[in-house]
mmCIF file of C-alpha atoms in Angstrom:
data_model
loop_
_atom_site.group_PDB
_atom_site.id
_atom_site.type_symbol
_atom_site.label_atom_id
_atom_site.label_comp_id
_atom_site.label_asym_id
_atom_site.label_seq_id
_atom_site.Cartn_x
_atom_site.Cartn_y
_atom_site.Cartn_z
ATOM 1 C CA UNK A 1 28.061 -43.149 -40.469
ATOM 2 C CA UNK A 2 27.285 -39.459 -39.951
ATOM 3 C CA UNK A 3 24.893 -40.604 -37.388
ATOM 4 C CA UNK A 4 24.748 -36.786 -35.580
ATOM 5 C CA UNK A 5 22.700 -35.997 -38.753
ATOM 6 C CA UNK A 6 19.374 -38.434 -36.956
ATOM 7 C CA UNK A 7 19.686 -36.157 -33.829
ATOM 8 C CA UNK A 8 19.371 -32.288 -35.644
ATOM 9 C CA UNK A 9 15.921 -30.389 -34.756
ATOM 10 C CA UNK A 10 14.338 -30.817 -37.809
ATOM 11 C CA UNK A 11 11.147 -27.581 -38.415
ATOM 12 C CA UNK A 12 9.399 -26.824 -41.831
ATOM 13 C CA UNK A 13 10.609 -23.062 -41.264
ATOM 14 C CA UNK A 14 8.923 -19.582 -41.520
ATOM 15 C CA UNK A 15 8.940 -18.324 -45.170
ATOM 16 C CA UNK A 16 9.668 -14.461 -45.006
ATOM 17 C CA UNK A 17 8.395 -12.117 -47.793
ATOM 18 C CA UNK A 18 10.888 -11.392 -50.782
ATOM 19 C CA UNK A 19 13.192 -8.708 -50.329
ATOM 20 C CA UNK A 20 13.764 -7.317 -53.435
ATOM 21 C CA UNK A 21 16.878 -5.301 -55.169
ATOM 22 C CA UNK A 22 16.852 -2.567 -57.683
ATOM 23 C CA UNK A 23 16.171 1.047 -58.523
ATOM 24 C CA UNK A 24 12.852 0.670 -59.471
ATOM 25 C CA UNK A 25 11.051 -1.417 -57.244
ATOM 26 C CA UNK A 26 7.744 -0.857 -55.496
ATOM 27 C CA UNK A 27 7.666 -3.250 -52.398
ATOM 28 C CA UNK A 28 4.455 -3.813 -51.004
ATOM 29 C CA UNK A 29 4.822 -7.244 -49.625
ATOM 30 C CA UNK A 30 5.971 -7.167 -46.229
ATOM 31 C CA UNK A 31 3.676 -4.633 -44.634
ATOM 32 C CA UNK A 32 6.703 -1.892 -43.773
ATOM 33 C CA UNK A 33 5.650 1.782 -42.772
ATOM 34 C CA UNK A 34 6.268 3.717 -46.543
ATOM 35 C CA UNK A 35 7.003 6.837 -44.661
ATOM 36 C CA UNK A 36 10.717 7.079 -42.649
ATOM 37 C CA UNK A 37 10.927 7.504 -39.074
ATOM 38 C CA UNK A 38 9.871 10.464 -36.754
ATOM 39 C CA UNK A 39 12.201 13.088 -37.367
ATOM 40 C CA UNK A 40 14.083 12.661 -33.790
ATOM 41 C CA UNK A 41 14.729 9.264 -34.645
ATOM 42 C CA UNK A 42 17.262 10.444 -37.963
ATOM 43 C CA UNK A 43 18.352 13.724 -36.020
ATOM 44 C CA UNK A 44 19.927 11.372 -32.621
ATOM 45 C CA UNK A 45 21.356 8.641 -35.525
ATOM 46 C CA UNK A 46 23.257 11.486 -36.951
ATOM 47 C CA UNK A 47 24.568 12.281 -33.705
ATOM 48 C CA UNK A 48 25.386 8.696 -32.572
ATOM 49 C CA UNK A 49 29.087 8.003 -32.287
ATOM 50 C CA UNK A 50 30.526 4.881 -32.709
ATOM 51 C CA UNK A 51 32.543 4.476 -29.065
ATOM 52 C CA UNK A 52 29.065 3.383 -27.784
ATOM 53 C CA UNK A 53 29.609 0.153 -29.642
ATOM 54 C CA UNK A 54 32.473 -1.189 -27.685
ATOM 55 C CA UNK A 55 30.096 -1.882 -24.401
ATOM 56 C CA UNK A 56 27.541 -4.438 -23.929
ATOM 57 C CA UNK A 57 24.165 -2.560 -23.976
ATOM 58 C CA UNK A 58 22.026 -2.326 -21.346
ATOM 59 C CA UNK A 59 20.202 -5.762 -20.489
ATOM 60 C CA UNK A 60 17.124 -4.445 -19.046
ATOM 61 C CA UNK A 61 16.914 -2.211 -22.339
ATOM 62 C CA UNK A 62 16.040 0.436 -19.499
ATOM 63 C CA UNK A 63 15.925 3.686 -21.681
ATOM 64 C CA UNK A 64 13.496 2.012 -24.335
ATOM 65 C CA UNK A 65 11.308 0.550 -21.039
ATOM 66 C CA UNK A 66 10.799 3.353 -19.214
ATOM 67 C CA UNK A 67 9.467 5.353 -22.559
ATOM 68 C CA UNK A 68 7.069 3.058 -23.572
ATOM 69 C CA UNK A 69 6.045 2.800 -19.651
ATOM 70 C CA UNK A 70 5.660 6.392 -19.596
ATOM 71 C CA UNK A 71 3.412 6.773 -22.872
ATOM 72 C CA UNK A 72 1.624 3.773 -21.948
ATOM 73 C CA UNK A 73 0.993 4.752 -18.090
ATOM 74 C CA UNK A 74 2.246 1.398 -16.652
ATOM 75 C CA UNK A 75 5.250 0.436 -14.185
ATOM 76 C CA UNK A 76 8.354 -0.734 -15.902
ATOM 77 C CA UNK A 77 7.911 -3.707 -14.803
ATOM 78 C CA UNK A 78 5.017 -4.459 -16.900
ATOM 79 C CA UNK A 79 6.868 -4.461 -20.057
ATOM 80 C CA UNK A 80 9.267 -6.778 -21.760
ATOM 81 C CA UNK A 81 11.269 -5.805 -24.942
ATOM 82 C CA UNK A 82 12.932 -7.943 -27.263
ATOM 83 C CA UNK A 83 14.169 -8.067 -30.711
ATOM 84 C CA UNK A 84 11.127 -7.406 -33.160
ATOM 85 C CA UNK A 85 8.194 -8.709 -31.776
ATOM 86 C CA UNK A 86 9.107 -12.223 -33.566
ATOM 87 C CA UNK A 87 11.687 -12.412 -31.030
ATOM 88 C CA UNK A 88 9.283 -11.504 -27.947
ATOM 89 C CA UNK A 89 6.780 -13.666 -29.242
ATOM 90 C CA UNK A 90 9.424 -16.983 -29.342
ATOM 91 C CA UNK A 91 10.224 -15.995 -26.314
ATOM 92 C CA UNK A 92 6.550 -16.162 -24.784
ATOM 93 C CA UNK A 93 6.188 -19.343 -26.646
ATOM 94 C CA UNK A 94 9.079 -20.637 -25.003
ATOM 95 C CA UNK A 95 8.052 -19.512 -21.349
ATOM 96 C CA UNK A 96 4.278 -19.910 -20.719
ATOM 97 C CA UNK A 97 3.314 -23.111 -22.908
ATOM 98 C CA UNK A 98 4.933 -25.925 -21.537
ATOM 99 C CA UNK A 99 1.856 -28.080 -20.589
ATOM 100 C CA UNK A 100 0.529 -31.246 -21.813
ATOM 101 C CA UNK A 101 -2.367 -29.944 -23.426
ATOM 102 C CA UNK A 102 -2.326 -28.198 -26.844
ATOM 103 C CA UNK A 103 -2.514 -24.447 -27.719
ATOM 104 C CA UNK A 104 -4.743 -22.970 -29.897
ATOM 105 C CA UNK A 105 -4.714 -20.090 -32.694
ATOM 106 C CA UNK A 106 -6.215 -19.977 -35.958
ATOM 107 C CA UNK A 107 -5.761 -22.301 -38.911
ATOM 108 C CA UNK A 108 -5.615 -18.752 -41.019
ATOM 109 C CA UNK A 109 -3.215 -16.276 -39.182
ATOM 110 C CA UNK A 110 0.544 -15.801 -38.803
ATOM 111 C CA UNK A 111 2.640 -18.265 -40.113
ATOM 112 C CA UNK A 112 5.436 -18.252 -37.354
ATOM 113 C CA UNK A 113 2.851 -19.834 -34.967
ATOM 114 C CA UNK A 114 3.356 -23.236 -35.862
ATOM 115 C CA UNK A 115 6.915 -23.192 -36.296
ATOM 116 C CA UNK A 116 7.573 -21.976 -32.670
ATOM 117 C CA UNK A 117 5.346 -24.505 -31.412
ATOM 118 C CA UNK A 118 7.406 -27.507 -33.695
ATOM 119 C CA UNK A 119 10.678 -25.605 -32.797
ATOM 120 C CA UNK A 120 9.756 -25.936 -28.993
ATOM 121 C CA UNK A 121 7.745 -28.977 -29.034
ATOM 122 C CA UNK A 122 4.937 -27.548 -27.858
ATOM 123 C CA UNK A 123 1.156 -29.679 -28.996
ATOM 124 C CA UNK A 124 -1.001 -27.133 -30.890
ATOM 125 C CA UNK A 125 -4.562 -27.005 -32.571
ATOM 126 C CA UNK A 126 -6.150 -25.052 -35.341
ATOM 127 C CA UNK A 127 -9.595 -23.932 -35.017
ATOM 128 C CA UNK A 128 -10.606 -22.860 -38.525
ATOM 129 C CA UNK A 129 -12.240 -19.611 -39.089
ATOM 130 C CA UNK A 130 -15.548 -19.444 -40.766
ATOM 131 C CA UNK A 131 -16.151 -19.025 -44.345
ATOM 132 C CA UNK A 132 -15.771 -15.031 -44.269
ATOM 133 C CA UNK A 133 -12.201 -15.717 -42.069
ATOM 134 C CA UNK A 134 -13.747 -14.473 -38.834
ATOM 135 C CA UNK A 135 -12.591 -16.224 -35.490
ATOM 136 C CA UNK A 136 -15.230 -18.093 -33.555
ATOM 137 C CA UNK A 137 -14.851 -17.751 -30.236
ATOM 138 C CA UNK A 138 -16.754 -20.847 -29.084
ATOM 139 C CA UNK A 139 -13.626 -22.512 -30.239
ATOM 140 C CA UNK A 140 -11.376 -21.204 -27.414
ATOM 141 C CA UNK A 141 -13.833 -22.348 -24.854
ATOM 142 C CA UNK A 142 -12.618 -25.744 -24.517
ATOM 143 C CA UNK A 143 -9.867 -26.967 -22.565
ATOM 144 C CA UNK A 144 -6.373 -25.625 -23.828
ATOM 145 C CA UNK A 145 -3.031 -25.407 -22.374
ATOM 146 C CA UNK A 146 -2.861 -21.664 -23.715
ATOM 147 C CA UNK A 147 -4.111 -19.219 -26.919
ATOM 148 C CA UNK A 148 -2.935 -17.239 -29.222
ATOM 149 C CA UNK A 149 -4.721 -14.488 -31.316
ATOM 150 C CA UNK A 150 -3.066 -12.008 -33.280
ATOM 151 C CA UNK A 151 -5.375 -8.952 -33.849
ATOM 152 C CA UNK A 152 -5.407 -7.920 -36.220
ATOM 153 C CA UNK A 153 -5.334 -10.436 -38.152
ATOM 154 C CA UNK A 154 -2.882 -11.557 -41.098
ATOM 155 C CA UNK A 155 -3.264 -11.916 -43.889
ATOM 156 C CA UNK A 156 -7.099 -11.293 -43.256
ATOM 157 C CA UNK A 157 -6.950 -7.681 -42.066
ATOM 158 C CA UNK A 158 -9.661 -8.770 -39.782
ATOM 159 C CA UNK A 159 -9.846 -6.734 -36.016
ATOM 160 C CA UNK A 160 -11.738 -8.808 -33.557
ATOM 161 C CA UNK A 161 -14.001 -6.434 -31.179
ATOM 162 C CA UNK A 162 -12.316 -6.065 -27.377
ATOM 163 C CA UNK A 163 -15.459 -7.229 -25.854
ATOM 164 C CA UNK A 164 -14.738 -11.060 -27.906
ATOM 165 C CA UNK A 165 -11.067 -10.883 -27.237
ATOM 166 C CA UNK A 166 -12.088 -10.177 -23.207
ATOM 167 C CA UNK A 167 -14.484 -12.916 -23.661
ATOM 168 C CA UNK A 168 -12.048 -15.579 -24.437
ATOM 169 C CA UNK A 169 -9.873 -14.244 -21.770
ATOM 170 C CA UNK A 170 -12.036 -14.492 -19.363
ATOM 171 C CA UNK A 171 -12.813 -18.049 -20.453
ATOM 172 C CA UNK A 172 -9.246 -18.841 -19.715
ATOM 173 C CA UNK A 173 -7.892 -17.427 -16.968
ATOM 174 C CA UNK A 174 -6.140 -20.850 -15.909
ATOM 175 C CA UNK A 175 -4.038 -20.558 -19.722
ATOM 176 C CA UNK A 176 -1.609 -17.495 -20.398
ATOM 177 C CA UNK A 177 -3.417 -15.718 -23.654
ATOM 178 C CA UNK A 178 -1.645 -13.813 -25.850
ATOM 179 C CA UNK A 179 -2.890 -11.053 -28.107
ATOM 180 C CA UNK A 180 -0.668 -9.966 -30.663
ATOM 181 C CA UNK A 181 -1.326 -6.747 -31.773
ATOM 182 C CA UNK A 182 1.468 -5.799 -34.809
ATOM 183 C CA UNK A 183 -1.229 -3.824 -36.690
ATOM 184 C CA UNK A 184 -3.569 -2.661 -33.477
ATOM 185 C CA UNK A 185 -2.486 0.969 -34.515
ATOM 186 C CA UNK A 186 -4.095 1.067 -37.785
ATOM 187 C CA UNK A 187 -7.421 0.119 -36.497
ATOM 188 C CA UNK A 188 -9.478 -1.698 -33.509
ATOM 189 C CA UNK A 189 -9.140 -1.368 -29.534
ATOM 190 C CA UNK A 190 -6.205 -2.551 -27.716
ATOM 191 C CA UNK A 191 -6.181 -5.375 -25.558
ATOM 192 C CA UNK A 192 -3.682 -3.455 -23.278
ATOM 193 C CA UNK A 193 -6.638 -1.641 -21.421
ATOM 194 C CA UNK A 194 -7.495 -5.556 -20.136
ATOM 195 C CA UNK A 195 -4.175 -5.955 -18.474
ATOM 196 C CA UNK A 196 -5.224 -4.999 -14.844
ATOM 197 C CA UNK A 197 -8.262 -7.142 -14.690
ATOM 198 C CA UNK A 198 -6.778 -9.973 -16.356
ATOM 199 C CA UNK A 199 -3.169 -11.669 -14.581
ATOM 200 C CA UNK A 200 -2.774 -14.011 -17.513
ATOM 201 C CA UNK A 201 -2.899 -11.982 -20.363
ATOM 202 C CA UNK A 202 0.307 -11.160 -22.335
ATOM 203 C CA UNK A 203 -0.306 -8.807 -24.937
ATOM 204 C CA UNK A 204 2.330 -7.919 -28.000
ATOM 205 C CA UNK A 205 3.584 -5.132 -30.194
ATOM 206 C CA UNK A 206 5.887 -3.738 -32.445
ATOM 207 C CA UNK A 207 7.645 -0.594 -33.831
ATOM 208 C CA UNK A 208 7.972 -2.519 -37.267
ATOM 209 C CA UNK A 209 4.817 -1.819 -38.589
ATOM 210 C CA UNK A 210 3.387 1.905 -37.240
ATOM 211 C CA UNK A 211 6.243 3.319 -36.084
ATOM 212 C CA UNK A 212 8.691 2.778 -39.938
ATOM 213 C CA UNK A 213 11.485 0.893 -37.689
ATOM 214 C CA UNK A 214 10.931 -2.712 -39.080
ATOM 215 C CA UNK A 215 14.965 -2.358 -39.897
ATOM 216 C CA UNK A 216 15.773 -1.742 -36.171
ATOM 217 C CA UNK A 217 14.155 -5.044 -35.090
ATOM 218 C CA UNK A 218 12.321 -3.562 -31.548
ATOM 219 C CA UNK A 219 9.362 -5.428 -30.295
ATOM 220 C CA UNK A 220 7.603 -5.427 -26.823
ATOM 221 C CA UNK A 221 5.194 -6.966 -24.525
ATOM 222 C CA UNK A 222 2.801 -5.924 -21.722
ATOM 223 C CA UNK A 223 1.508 -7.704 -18.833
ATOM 224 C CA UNK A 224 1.382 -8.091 -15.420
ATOM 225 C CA UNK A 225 3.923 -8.394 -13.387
ATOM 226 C CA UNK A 226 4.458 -12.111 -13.196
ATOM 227 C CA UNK A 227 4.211 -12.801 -16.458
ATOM 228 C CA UNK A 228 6.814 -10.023 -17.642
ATOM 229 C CA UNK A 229 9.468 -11.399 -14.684
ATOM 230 C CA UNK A 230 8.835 -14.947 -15.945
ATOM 231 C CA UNK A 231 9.742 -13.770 -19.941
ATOM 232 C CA UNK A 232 12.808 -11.795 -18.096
ATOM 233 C CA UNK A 233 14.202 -14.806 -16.144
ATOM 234 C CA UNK A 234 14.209 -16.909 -19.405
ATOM 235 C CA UNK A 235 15.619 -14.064 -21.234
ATOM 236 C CA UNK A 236 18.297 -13.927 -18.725
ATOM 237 C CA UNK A 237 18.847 -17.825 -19.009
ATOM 238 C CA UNK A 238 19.300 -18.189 -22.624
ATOM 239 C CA UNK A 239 21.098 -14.444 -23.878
ATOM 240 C CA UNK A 240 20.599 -11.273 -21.325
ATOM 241 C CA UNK A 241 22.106 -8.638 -24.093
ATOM 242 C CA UNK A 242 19.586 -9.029 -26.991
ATOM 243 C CA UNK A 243 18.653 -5.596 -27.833
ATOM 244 C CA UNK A 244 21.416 -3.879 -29.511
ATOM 245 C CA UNK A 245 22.300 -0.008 -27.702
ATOM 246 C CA UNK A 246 21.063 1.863 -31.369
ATOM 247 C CA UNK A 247 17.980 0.004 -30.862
ATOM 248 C CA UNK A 248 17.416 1.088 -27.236
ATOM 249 C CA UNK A 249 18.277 4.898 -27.912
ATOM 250 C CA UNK A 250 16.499 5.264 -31.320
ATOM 251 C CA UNK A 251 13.608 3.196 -30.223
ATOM 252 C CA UNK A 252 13.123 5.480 -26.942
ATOM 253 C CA UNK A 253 13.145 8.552 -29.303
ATOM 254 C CA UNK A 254 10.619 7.115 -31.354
ATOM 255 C CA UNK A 255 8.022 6.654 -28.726
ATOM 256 C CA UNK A 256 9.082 10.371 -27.783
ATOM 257 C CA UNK A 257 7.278 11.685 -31.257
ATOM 258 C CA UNK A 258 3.437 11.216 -30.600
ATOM 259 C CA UNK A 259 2.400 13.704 -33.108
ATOM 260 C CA UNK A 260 4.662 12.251 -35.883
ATOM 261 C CA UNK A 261 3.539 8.892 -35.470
ATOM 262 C CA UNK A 262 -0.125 9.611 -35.429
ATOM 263 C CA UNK A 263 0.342 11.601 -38.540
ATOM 264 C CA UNK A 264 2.123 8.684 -40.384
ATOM 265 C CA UNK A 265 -0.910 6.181 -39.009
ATOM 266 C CA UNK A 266 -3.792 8.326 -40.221
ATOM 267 C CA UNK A 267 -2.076 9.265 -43.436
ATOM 268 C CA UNK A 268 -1.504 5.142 -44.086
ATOM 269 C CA UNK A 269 -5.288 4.597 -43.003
ATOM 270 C CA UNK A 270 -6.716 7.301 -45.323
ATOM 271 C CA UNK A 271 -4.876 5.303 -48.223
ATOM 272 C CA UNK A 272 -5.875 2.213 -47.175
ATOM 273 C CA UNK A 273 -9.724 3.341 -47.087
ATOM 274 C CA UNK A 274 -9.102 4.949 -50.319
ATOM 275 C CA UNK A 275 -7.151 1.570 -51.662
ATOM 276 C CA UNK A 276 -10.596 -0.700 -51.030
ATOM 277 C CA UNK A 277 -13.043 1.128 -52.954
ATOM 278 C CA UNK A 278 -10.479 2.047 -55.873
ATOM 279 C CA UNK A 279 -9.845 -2.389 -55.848
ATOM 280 C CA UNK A 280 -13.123 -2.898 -55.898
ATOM 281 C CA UNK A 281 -14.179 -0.563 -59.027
ATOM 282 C CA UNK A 282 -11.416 -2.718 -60.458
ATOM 283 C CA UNK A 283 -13.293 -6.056 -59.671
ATOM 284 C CA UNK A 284 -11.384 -7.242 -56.199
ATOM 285 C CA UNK A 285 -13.013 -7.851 -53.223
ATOM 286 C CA UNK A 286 -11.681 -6.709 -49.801
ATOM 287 C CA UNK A 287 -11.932 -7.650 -46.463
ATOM 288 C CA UNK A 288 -12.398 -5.153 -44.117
ATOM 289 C CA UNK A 289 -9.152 -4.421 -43.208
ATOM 290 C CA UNK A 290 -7.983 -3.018 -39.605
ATOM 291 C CA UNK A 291 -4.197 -2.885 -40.843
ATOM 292 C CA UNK A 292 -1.553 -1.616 -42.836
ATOM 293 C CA UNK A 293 -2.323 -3.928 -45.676
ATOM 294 C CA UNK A 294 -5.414 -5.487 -48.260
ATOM 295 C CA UNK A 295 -6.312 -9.070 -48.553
ATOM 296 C CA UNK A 296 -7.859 -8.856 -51.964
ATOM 297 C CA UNK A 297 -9.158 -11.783 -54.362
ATOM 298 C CA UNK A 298 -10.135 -10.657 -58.062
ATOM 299 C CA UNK A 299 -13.796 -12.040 -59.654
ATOM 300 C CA UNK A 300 -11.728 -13.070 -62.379
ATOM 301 C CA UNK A 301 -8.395 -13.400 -62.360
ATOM 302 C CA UNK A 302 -6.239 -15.867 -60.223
ATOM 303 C CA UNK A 303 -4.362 -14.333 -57.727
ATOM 304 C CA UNK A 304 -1.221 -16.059 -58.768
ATOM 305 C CA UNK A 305 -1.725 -14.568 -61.947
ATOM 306 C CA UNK A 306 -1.671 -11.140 -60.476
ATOM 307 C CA UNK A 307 1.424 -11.577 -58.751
ATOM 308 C CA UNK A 308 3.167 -12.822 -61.020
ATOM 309 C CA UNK A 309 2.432 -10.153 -63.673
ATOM 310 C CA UNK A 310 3.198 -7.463 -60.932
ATOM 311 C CA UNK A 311 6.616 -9.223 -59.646
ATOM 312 C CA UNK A 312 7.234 -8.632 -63.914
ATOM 313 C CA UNK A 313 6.722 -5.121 -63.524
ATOM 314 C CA UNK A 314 8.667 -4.574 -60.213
ATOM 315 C CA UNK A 315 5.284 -4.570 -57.956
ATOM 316 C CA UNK A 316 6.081 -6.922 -55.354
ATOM 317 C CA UNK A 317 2.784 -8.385 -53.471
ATOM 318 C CA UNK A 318 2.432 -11.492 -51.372
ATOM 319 C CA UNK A 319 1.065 -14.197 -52.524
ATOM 320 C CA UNK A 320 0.114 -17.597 -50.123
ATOM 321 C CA UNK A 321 -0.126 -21.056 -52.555
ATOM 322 C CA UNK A 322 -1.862 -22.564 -49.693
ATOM 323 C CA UNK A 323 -5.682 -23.836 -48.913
ATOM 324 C CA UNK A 324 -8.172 -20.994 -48.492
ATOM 325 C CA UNK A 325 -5.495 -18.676 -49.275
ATOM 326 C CA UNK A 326 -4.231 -19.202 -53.136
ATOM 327 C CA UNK A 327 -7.547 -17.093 -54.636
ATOM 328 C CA UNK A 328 -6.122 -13.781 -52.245
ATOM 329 C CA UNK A 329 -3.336 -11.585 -52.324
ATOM 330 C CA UNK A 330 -1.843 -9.579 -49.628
ATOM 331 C CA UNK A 331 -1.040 -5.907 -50.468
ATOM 332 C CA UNK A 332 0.806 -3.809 -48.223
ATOM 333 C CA UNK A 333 -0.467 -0.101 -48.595
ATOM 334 C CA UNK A 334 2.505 2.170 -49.676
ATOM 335 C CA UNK A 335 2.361 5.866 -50.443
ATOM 336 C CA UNK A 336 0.346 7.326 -52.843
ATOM 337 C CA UNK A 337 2.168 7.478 -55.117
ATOM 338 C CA UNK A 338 2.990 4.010 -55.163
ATOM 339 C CA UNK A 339 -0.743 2.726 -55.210
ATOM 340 C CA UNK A 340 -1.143 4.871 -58.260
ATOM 341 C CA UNK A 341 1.158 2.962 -59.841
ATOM 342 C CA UNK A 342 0.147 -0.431 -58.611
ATOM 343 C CA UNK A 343 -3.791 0.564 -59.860
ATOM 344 C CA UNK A 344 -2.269 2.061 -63.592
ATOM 345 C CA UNK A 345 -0.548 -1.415 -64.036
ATOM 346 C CA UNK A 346 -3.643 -2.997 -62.509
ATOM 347 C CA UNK A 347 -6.391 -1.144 -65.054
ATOM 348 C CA UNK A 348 -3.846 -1.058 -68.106
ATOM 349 C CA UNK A 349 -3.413 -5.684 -67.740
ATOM 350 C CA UNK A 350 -6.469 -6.993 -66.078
ATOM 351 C CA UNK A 351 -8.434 -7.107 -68.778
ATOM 352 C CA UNK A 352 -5.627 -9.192 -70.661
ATOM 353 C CA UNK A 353 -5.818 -11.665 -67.760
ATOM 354 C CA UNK A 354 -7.561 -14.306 -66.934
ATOM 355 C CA UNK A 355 -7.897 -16.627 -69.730
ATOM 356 C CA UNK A 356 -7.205 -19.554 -67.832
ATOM 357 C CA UNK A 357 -9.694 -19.641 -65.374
ATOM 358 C CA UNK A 358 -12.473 -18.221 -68.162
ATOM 359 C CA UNK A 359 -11.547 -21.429 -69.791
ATOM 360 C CA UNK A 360 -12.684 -23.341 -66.537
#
């Protein structure tokens, strides 16, 4: 009868970005740092012996806290780490929204929303953004059983101003709001400087993104106090030893390297400003990006199209074949050297593209 197969958790699941293989690839699809890790970070993981790996790291992931509380100027206790932000994120999802009433993010933004919310049963609504992708904020002044803004946002690129985020979380001060803030060091003002005034809001970051350790899987959370000791206890509850001890000691050496990591930021921003006026001489339109990454659409040329004549040649970009997104690509910036190739492909094959939509 195989009747256990009515009674599986059934999600439509997150789709990650292609990971291609090969000696010639140039990956600019899932918005990793180009540039490696601060310098301390390879020097201590040559060092690192293996005997470490026979104890259960620390729980508390105490080293790692107590370095991002120190370069952040906060107690300990107001920060949570977990497994890549994905895994803090869940975890927020699985703690604060548990009301009757749905939650709300963006019917354009990061695609692991939903599925958390199906995975946990947890109601949720869309607003759309307006024509140009920008969040209206009217939207999140209605009654909610919590929010959810990542800002940045992706694909869009799009940095809300502080003053709008502290707007909406001010209008909900009954809800736990979460700002997730992946790309916040590439451009914009952290919501972290709103954590004193504001007991409900939970706001989210990564070392995958400006800090080149997307392969280390390290992810945190700031708060206040109750909020952090409420994602602890269900931490503790459902697995206490998630952060591997590599993670913990590389990670704390990261946040060590200031200088290093503002170097690799600026460097990726001066591409990225260079990247939008070089795609538009080409024909693209940009948004006005606040992250590591483009959202481009081409006057011409369908962005399917695009993609897959760059997957051809090795480029990888993403590409979403959904409403309001299948005219855009996303287009993580690499190193130079890489967007020079990306914009000699790009110049040499445009103008053989296109046919198809001329046609229409």
């Amino acid at each position: 009868m195989k009747t256990w197969k009515d009674h599986i958790r059934k999600v439509v699941p997150y789709v990650p970005g292609e990971q291609p293989q090969g000696d010639h690839v140039i990956k600019l699809n899932t918005n990793e740092n180009p540039y490696p890790p601060a310098p301390g970070v390879r020097r201590v993981l040559r060092e690192m012996g293996a005997d470490q790996f026979r104890k259960y790291p620390d729980p508390s992931a105490g080293l790692l806290t107590r370095a991002l509380a120190d370069r952040y100027h906060l107690p300990a206790e107001q920060i949570f780490v977990g497994v890549g932000s994905d895994d803090v994120l869940g975890m927020a999802f699985l703690t604060f929204f548990n009301s009757k009433k749905p939650i709300l993010f963006p019917d354009i933004t990061y695609s692991f929303y939903p599925v958390w919310a199906d995975l946990f049963g947890i109601l949720y609504e869309t607003p759309a953004l307006d024509e140009e992708f920008r969040l209206r904020r009217e939207d999140y002044k209605r009654d909610n059983g919590g929010i959810v803004l990542a800002n940045p946002n992706a694909p869009t690129g799009l940095c809300v101003p502080l003053t709008q985020v502290e707007d909406i979380v001010r209008w909900n001060q009954d809800v736990v709001v979460i700002v997730d803030e992946a790309y916040i060091d590439f451009g914009g003002q952290s919501a972290r400087a709103l954590i004193d005034r504001y007991e409900n809001l939970l706001v989210v970051q990564t070392f995958s993104k400006s800090r080149s350790m997307a392969g280390m899987r390290i992810g945190y959370a700031m708060g206040s106090r109750a909020l952090i000791s409420a994602l602890e206890d269900v931490k503790y509850s459902y697995n206490s030893y998630t952060m591997n001890a590599p993670s913990i000691i590389l990670g704390a050496e990261a946040v060590k390297d200031e200088a290093y990591f503002r170097e690799t930021v600026e460097k990726i921003v001066r591409t990225r400003e260079a990247a939008k006026e070089r795609f538009r001489q080409m024909g693209f339109s940009c948004t006005d990006s606040r992250t590591n990454f483009l959202f481009v659409s081409h006057e011409r040329v369908s962005a399917k199209e695009i993609f897959e004549a760059l997957k051809r040649a090795g480029i990888y970009v993403r590409y979403f074949a959904v409403p309001r997104l299948e005219d855009y690509l996303r287009i993580t910036i690499g190193t130079d050297e890489e967007m020079e190739e990306l914009y000699r492909f790009l110049e040499k094959e445009l103008p053989k593209m296109g046919a198809e939509r001329a046609e229409h």
